[in-house]
Coordinates of C-alpha atoms in Angstrom, one line a residue:
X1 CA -46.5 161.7 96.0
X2 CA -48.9 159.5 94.2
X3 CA -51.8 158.2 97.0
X4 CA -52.3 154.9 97.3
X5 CA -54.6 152.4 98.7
X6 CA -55.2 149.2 100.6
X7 CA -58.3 147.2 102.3
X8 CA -59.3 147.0 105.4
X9 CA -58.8 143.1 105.6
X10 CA -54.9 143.1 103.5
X11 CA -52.4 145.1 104.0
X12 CA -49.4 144.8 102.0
X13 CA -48.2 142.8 104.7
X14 CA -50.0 140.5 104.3
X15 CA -49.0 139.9 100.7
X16 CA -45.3 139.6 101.9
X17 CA -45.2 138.5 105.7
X18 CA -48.0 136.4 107.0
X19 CA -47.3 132.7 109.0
X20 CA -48.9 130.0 111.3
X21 CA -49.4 127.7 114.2
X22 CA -46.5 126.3 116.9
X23 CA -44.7 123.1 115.2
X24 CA -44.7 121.5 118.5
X25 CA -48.7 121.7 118.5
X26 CA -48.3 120.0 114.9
X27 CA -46.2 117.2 116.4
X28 CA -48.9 115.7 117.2
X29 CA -50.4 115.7 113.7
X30 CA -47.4 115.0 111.9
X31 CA -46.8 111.5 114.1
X32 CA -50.7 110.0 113.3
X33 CA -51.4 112.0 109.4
X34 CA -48.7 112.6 106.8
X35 CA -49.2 115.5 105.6
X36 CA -49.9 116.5 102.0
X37 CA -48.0 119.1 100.4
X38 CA -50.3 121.9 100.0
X39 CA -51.4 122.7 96.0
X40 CA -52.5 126.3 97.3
X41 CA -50.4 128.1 99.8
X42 CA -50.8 131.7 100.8
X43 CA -53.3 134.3 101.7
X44 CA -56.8 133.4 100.8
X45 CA -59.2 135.6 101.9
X46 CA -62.3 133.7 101.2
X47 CA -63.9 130.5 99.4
X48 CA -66.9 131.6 97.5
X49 CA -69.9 128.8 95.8
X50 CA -70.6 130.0 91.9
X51 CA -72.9 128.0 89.5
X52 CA -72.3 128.4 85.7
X53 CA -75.4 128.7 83.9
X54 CA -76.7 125.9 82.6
X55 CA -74.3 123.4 83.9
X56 CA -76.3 121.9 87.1
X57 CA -72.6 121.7 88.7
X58 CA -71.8 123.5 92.0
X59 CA -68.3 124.8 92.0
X60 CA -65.8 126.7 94.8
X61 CA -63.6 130.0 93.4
X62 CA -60.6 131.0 95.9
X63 CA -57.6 133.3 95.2
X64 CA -54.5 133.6 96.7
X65 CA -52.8 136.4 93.7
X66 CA -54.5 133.8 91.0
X67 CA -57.7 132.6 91.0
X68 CA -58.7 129.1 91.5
X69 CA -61.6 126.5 90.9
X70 CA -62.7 123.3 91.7
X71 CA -66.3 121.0 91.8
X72 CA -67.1 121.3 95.2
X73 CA -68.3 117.5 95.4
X74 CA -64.9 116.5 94.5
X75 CA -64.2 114.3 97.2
X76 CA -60.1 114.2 97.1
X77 CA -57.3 116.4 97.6
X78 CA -56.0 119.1 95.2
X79 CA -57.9 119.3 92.0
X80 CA -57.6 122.6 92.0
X81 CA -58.2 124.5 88.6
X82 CA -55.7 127.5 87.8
X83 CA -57.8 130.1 85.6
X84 CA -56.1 132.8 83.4
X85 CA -56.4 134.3 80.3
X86 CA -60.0 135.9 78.6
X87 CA -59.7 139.4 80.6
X88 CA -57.7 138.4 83.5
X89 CA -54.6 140.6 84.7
X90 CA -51.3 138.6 84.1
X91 CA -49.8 138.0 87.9
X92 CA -47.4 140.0 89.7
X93 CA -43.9 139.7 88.7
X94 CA -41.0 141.7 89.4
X95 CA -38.3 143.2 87.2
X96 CA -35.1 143.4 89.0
X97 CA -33.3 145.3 85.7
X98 CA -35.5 148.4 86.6
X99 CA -36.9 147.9 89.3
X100 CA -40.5 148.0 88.9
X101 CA -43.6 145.7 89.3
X102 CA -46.0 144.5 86.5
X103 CA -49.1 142.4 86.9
X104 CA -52.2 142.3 89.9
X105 CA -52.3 140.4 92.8
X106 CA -56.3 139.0 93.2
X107 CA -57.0 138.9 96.7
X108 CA -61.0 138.4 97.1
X109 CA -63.3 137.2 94.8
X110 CA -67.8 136.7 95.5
X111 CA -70.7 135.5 93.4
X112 CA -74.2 136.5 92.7
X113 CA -76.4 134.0 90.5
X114 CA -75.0 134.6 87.0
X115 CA -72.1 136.4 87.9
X116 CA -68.2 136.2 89.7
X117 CA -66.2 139.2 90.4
X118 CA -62.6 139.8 91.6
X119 CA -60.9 142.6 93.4
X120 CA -57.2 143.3 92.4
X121 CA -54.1 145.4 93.0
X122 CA -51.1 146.7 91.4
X123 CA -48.1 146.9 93.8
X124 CA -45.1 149.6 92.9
X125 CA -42.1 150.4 94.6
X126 CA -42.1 152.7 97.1
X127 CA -38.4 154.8 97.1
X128 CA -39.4 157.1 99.3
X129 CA -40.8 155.0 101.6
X130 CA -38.5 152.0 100.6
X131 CA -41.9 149.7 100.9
X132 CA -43.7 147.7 98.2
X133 CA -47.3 149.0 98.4
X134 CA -50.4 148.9 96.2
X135 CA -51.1 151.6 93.4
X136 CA -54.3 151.0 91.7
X137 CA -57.5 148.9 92.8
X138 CA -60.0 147.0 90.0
X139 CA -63.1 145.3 90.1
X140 CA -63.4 142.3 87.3
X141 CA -66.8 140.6 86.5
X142 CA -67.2 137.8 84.4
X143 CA -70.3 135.5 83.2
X144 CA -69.3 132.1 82.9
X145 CA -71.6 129.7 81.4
X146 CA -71.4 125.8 81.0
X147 CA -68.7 124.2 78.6
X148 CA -67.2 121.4 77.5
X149 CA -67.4 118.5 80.4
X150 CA -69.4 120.5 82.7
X151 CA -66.4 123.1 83.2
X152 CA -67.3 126.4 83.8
X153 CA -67.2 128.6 79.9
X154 CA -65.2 131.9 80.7
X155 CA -64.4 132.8 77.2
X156 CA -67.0 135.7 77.7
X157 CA -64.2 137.3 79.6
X158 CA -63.5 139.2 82.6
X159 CA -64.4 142.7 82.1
X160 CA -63.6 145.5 84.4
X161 CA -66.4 147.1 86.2
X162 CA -65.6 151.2 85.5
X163 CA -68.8 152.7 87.2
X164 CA -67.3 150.9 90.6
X165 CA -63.5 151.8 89.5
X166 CA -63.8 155.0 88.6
X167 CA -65.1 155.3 92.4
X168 CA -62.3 153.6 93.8
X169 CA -59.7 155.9 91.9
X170 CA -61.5 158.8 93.1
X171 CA -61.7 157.9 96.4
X172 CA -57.8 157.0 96.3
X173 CA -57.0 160.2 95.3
X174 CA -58.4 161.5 99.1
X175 CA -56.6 159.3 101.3
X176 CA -53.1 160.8 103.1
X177 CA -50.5 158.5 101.4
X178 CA -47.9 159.4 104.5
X179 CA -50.2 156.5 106.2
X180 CA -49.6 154.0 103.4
X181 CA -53.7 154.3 102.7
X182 CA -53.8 152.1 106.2
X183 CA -56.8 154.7 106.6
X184 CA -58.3 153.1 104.2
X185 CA -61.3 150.7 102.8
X186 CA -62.6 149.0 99.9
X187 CA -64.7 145.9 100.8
X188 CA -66.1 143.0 98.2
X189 CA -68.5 140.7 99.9
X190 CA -71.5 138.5 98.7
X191 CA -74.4 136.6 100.7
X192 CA -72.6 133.3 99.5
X193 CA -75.5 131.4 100.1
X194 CA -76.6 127.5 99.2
X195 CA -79.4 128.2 96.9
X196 CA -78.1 130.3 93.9
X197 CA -81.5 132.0 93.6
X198 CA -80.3 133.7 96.9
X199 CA -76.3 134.8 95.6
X200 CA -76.2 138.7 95.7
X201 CA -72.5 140.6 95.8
X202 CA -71.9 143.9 97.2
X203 CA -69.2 146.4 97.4
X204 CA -68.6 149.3 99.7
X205 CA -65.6 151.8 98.6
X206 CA -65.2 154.1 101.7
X207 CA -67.0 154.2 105.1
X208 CA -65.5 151.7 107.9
X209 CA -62.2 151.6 108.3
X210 CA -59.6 150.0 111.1
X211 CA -57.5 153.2 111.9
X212 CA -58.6 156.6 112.2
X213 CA -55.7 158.8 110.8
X214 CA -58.1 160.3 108.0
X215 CA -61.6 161.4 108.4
X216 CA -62.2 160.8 105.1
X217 CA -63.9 157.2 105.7
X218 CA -66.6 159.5 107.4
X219 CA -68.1 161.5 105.0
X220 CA -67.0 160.0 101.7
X221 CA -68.5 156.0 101.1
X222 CA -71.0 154.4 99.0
X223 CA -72.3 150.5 98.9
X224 CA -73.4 149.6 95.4
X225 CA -75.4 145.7 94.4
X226 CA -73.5 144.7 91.7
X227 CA -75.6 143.2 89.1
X228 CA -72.7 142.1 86.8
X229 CA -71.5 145.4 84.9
X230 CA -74.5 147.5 85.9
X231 CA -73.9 148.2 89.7
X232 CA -76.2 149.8 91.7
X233 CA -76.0 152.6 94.7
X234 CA -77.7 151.6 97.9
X235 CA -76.7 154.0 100.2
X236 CA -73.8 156.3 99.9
X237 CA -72.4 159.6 102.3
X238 CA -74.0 162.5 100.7
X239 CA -70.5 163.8 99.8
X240 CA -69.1 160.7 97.7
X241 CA -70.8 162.1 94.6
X242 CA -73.2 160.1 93.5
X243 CA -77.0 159.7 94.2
X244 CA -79.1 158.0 97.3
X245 CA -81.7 155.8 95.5
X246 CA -84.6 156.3 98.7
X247 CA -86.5 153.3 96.8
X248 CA -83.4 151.2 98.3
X249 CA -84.2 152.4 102.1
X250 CA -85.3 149.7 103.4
X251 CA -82.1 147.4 102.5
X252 CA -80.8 148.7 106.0
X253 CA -77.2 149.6 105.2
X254 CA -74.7 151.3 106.4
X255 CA -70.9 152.7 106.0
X256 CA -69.6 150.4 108.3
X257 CA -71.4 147.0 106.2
X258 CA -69.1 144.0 106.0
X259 CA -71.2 140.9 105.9
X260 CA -74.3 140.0 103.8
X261 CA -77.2 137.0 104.2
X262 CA -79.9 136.0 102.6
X263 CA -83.4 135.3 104.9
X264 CA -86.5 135.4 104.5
X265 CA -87.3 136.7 101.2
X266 CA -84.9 139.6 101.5
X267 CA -81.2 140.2 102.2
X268 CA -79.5 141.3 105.5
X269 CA -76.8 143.3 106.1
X270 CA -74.0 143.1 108.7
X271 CA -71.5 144.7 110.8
X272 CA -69.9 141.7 110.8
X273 CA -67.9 139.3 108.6
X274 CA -69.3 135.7 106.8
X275 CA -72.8 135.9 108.8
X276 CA -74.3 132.4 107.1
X277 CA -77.5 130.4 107.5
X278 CA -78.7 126.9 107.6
X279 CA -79.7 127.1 104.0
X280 CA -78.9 123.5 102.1
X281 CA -80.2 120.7 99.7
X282 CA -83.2 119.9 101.2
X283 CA -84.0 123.4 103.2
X284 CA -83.8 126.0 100.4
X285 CA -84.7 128.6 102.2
X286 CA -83.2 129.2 105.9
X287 CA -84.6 128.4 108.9
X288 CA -82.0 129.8 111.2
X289 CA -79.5 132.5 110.8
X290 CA -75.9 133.0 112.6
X291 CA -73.2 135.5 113.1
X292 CA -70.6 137.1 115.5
X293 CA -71.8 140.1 117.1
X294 CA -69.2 140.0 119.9
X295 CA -65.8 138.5 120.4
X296 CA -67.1 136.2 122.6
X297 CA -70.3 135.1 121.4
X298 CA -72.3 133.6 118.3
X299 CA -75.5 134.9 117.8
X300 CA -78.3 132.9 116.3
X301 CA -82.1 134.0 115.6
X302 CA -84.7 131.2 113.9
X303 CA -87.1 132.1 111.5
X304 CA -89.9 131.7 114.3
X305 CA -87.8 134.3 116.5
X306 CA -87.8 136.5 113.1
X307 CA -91.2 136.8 112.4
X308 CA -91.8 137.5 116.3
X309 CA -89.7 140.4 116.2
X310 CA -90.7 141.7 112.9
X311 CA -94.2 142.5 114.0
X312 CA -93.9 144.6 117.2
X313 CA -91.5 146.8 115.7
X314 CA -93.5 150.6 114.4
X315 CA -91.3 153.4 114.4
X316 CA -89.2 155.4 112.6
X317 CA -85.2 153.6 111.3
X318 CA -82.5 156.7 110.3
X319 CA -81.2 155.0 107.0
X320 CA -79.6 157.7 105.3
X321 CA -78.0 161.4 106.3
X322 CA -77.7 164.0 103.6
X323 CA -74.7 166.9 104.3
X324 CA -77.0 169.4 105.8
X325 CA -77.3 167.0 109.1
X326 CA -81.1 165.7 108.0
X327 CA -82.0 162.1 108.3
X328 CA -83.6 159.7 105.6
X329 CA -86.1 157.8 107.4
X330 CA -87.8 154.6 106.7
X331 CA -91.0 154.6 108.3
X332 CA -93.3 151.8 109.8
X333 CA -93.5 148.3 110.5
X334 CA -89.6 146.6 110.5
X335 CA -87.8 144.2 112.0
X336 CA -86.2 144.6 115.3
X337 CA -83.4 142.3 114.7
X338 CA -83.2 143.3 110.4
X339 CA -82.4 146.9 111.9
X340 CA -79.8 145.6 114.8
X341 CA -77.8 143.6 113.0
X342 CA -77.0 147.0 110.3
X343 CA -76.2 149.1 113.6
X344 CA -78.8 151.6 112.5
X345 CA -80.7 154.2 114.6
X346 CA -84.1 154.7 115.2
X347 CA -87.3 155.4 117.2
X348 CA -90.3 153.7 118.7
X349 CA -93.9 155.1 118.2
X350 CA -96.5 154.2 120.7
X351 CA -99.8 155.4 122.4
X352 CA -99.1 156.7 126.5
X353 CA -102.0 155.7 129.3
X354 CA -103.7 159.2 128.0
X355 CA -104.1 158.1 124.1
X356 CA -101.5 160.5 123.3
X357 CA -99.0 159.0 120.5
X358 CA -95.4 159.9 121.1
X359 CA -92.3 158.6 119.6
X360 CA -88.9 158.3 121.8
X361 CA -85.5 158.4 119.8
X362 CA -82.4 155.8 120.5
X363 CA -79.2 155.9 119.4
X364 CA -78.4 152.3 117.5
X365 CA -81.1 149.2 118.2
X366 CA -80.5 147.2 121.0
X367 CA -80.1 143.5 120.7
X368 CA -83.5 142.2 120.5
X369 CA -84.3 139.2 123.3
X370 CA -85.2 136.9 120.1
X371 CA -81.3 137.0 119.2
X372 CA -79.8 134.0 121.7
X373 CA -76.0 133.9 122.2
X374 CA -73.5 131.1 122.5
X375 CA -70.2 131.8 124.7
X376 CA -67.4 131.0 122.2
X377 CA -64.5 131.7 125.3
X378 CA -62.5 133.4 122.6
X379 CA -60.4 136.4 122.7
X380 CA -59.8 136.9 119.0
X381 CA -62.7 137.7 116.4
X382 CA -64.8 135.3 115.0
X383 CA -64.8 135.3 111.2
X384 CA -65.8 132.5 109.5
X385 CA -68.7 130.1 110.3
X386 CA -69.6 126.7 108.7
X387 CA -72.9 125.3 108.8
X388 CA -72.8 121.1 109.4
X389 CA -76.0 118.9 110.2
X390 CA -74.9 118.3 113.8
X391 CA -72.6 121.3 114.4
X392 CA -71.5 125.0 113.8
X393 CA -68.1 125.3 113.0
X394 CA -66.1 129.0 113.6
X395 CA -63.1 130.4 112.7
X396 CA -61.3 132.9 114.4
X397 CA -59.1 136.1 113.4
X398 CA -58.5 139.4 112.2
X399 CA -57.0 141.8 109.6
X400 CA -53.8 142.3 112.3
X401 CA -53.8 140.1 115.4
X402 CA -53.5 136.6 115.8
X403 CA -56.2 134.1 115.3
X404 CA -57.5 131.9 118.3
X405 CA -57.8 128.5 116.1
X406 CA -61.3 127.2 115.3
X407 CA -64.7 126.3 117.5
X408 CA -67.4 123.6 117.7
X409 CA -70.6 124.0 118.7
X410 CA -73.6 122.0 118.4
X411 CA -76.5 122.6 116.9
X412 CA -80.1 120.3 118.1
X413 CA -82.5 118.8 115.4
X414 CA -84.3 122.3 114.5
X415 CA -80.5 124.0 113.9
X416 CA -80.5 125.6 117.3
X417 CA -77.1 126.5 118.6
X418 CA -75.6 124.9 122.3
X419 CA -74.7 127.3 124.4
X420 CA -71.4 126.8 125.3
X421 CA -68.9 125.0 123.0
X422 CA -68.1 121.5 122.6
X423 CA -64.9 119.1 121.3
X424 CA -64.1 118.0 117.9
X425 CA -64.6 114.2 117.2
X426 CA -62.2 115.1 114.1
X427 CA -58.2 116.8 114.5
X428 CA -60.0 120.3 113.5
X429 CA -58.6 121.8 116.9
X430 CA -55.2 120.5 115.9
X431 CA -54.6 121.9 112.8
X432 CA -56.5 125.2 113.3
X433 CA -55.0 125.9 116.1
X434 CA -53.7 128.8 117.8
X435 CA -52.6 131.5 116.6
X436 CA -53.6 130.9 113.4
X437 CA -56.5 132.7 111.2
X438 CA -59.2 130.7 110.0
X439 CA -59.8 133.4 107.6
X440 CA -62.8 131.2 105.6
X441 CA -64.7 128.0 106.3
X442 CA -67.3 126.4 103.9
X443 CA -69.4 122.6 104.4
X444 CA -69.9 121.3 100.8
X445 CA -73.5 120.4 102.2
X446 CA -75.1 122.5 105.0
X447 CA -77.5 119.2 105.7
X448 CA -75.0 116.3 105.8
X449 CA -73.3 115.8 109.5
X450 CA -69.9 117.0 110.3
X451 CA -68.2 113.3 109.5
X452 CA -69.9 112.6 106.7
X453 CA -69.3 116.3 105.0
X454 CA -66.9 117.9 102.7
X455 CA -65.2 121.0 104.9
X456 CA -62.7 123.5 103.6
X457 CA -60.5 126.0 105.5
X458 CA -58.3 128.9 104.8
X459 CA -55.4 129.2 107.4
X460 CA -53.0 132.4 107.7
X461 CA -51.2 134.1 110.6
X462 CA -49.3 137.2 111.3
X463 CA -45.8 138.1 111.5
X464 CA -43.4 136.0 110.2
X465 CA -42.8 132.1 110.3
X466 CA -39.8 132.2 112.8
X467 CA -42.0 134.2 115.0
X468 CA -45.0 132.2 114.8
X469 CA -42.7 129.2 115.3
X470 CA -43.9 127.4 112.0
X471 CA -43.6 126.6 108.3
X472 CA -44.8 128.6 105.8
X473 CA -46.1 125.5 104.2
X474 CA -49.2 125.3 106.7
X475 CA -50.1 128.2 105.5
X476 CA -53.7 128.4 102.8
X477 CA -56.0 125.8 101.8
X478 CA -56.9 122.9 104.1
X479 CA -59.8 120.5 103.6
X480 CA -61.7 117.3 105.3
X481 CA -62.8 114.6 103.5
X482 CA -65.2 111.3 105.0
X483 CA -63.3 109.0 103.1
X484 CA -59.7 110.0 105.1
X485 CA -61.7 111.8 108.3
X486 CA -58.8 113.7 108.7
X487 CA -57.8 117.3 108.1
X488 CA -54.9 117.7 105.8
X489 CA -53.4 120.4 103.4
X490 CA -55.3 120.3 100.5

């Protein structure tokens, strides 16, 4: 039987089932905003910032099957641009004469500085199996440049990446396809920062996975940059065939990478989605970084707290392990928190009472004092942050269990989080509420106060709409604008 494939964050599933929040909680809504009728519905994993070159415009990219643009200081509902065409795969359509599929489904897209990239499948009918499930995986890049108006040019087209496919198909080709590839893991991800100087997009074919049913994820995985068609390996199991670049070991990066941010002159990896910064307009680079390390709790480090923990830190970090069991070190001064936040091993050197210097071992870096954390009171996993003036905003969910709504929490003058919660001035709870998945959140301007700002939201949820006890209409994009200060359906 031909082996097939899915990511860690969709499942087919989610391509045919996924719903949203109680009606009765939308009551509410309904009686003081009319709502608008959505111009995107459906599963959007993500809403990405991309600059043409040479335009001076900012711009948003989402997907939900197609991909979508549109000016991110456009300051009304909708106005959402459909792309197709120059390279991209016609959409999924079904032939009921013969029963097959033709077309990809897009379902996450990132951005470096010059460059966009989409991820795609190709769904076939399962007989044996009687399910609709995915067949191949590809990686698109395209260059767009600035055109006529200000729109973003793609006429250079949207090329497939084959150093990065040809890695996929081979590590297809290993998974158990009894488990309809729920084994498996292919993850596209970018820093998605303010400043395009700071944009850098990543992939990571292999490694972390949510189930458990093949070892494969183990031994076989490799994280390339991708630097438009010439991607490069950053760290890869010594068994997925290609070669360790030991120039790259201090990028701190592991199999189980999912998040990505730019600070401080370099970028830092994660073990957990959409980590972000305060990074805006008039603060180009970051002064204060934040992330989900727990369920419960936001963490937050400022570049003060950075540089504190960067220079106490001599020792030894494990960054890479070849097949015969020995380690790749990087070696000397690091950052305590720079090597927590990858989940990487390591060691401390230091001098004992006698002048003797020693070196003690531990397993994974503890969380460093100079990371602070804010209780959230959340039982699902916090996925998406947004940065505003005044406030942090988080959303909440997972690849497959509800989502607990979204979060508020304050943040003082310096971009220093409360540290508990506090309540929306807006109807933010009220739309994302529970259970649904506020899969991605993005402020317009990281600098402007939460009132006063552009906010857009991705909403989902699991199971179907009958079960969720909503309409399948509240499902994807959702935006706030100042001039309504309301959320609505964009």
């Amino acid at each position: 039987m031909r082996k097939v494939f899915i990511s860690v964050f969709i499942t087919v599933l989610t391509f045919f089932f996924f719903s949203g929040c109680y009606d009765a909680i939308f009551q509410e809504i309904r009686t003081e905003v009319e709502l608008n009728e959505g111009s995107i519905s459906g599963f959007i994993n993500n809403i990405v910032r991309f600059s043409a070159a040479g335009s001076g415009r900012e711009f948003l990219i989402i997907s939900d099957g197609n991909l979508y643009i549109k000016e991110a200081s456009s300051a009304s509902a909708g106005n959402w641009i459909k792309l197709s065409g120059f390279g991209l795969p016609e959409p999924v359509s079904y032939s009921y004469y013969d029963g097959t599929f033709s077309g990809e489904h897009i379902f996450k897209v990132a951005a470096d500085k010059d460059h966009l990239y989409a991820l795609s499948y190709a769904p076939y009918y399962n007989q044996d199996k009687s399910r609709n499930v995915p067949k191949d995986l590809y990686l698109y890049e395209c260059t767009p440049k600035a055109g006529a108006y200000g729109l973003p040019d793609f006429s250079s087209g949207w090329h497939r990446v084959d150093a990065v496919n040809s890695k996929i198909k081979e590590y297809v080709s290993l998974l158990n396809a009894d488990y309809f590839s729920m084994d498996a893991s292919v993850h596209l991800f970018c820093t998605n920062a303010y400043n395009p100087e700071h944009r850098k997009a990543y992939i990571r074919v292999g490694g972390s996975s949510p189930y458990d049913y093949n070892i494969i994820n183990n031994y076989f995985w490799v994280v390339y940059e991708l630097n438009g068609g010439s991607p490069e390996v950053i760290n890869c199991s010594d068994k997925s065939n290609v070669s360790y670049n030991t120039s790259k070991k201090n990028y701190f990066v592991g199999k189980d990478v999912l998040g990505a941010f730019y600070f401080k002159d370099s970028v830092h990896f994660t073990n957990t989605l959409n980590p972000t910064t305060n990074e805006s307009k008039s603060r180009p680079d970051a002064t204060f970084a934040y992330l989900a390390y727990d369920t419960e709790y936001l963490s937050s480090f400022s570049l003060d707290d950075y540089n504190a923990a960067s220079s106490n830190a001599e020792g030894r970090v494990i960054v890479h392990t070849y097949s015969d069991g020995s380690p790749e070190y990087y070696e000397g001064e690091y950052s305590l928190i720079k090597a927590y936040l990858a989940g990487v091993s390591a060691s401390r050197k230091y001098t004992d009472e006698g002048g003797v210097e020693k070196e003690t071992p531990f397993e994974g870096v503890a969380r460093p004092d100079a990371v602070t954390r804010t209780y959230m009171n959340t039982d699902s996993t916090i996925c998406s942050p947004a940065v505003c003036a005044d406030s942090l905003l988080m959303g909440t969910g997972s690849y497959r269990s509800s989502g607990d709504g979204i979060y508020r929490v304050s943040l003082d003058a310096n971009g220093k989080p409360a540290l508990i919660t506090s309540s929306f001035v807006t109807n933010a709870a009220d739309v994302m509420c529970k259970p649904y998945i506020v899969r991605s959140l993005l402020s317009v301007e990281p600098d402007v106060t939460e009132l006063k700002n552009t906010i857009y939201a991705s909403m989902d949820y699991i199971y179907t709409e009958s079960a969720a006890g909503t309409s399948i209409e509240n499902r994807g994009m959702w935006a706030y604008y100042p001039a309504t200060l309301e959320w609505n359906r964009d």
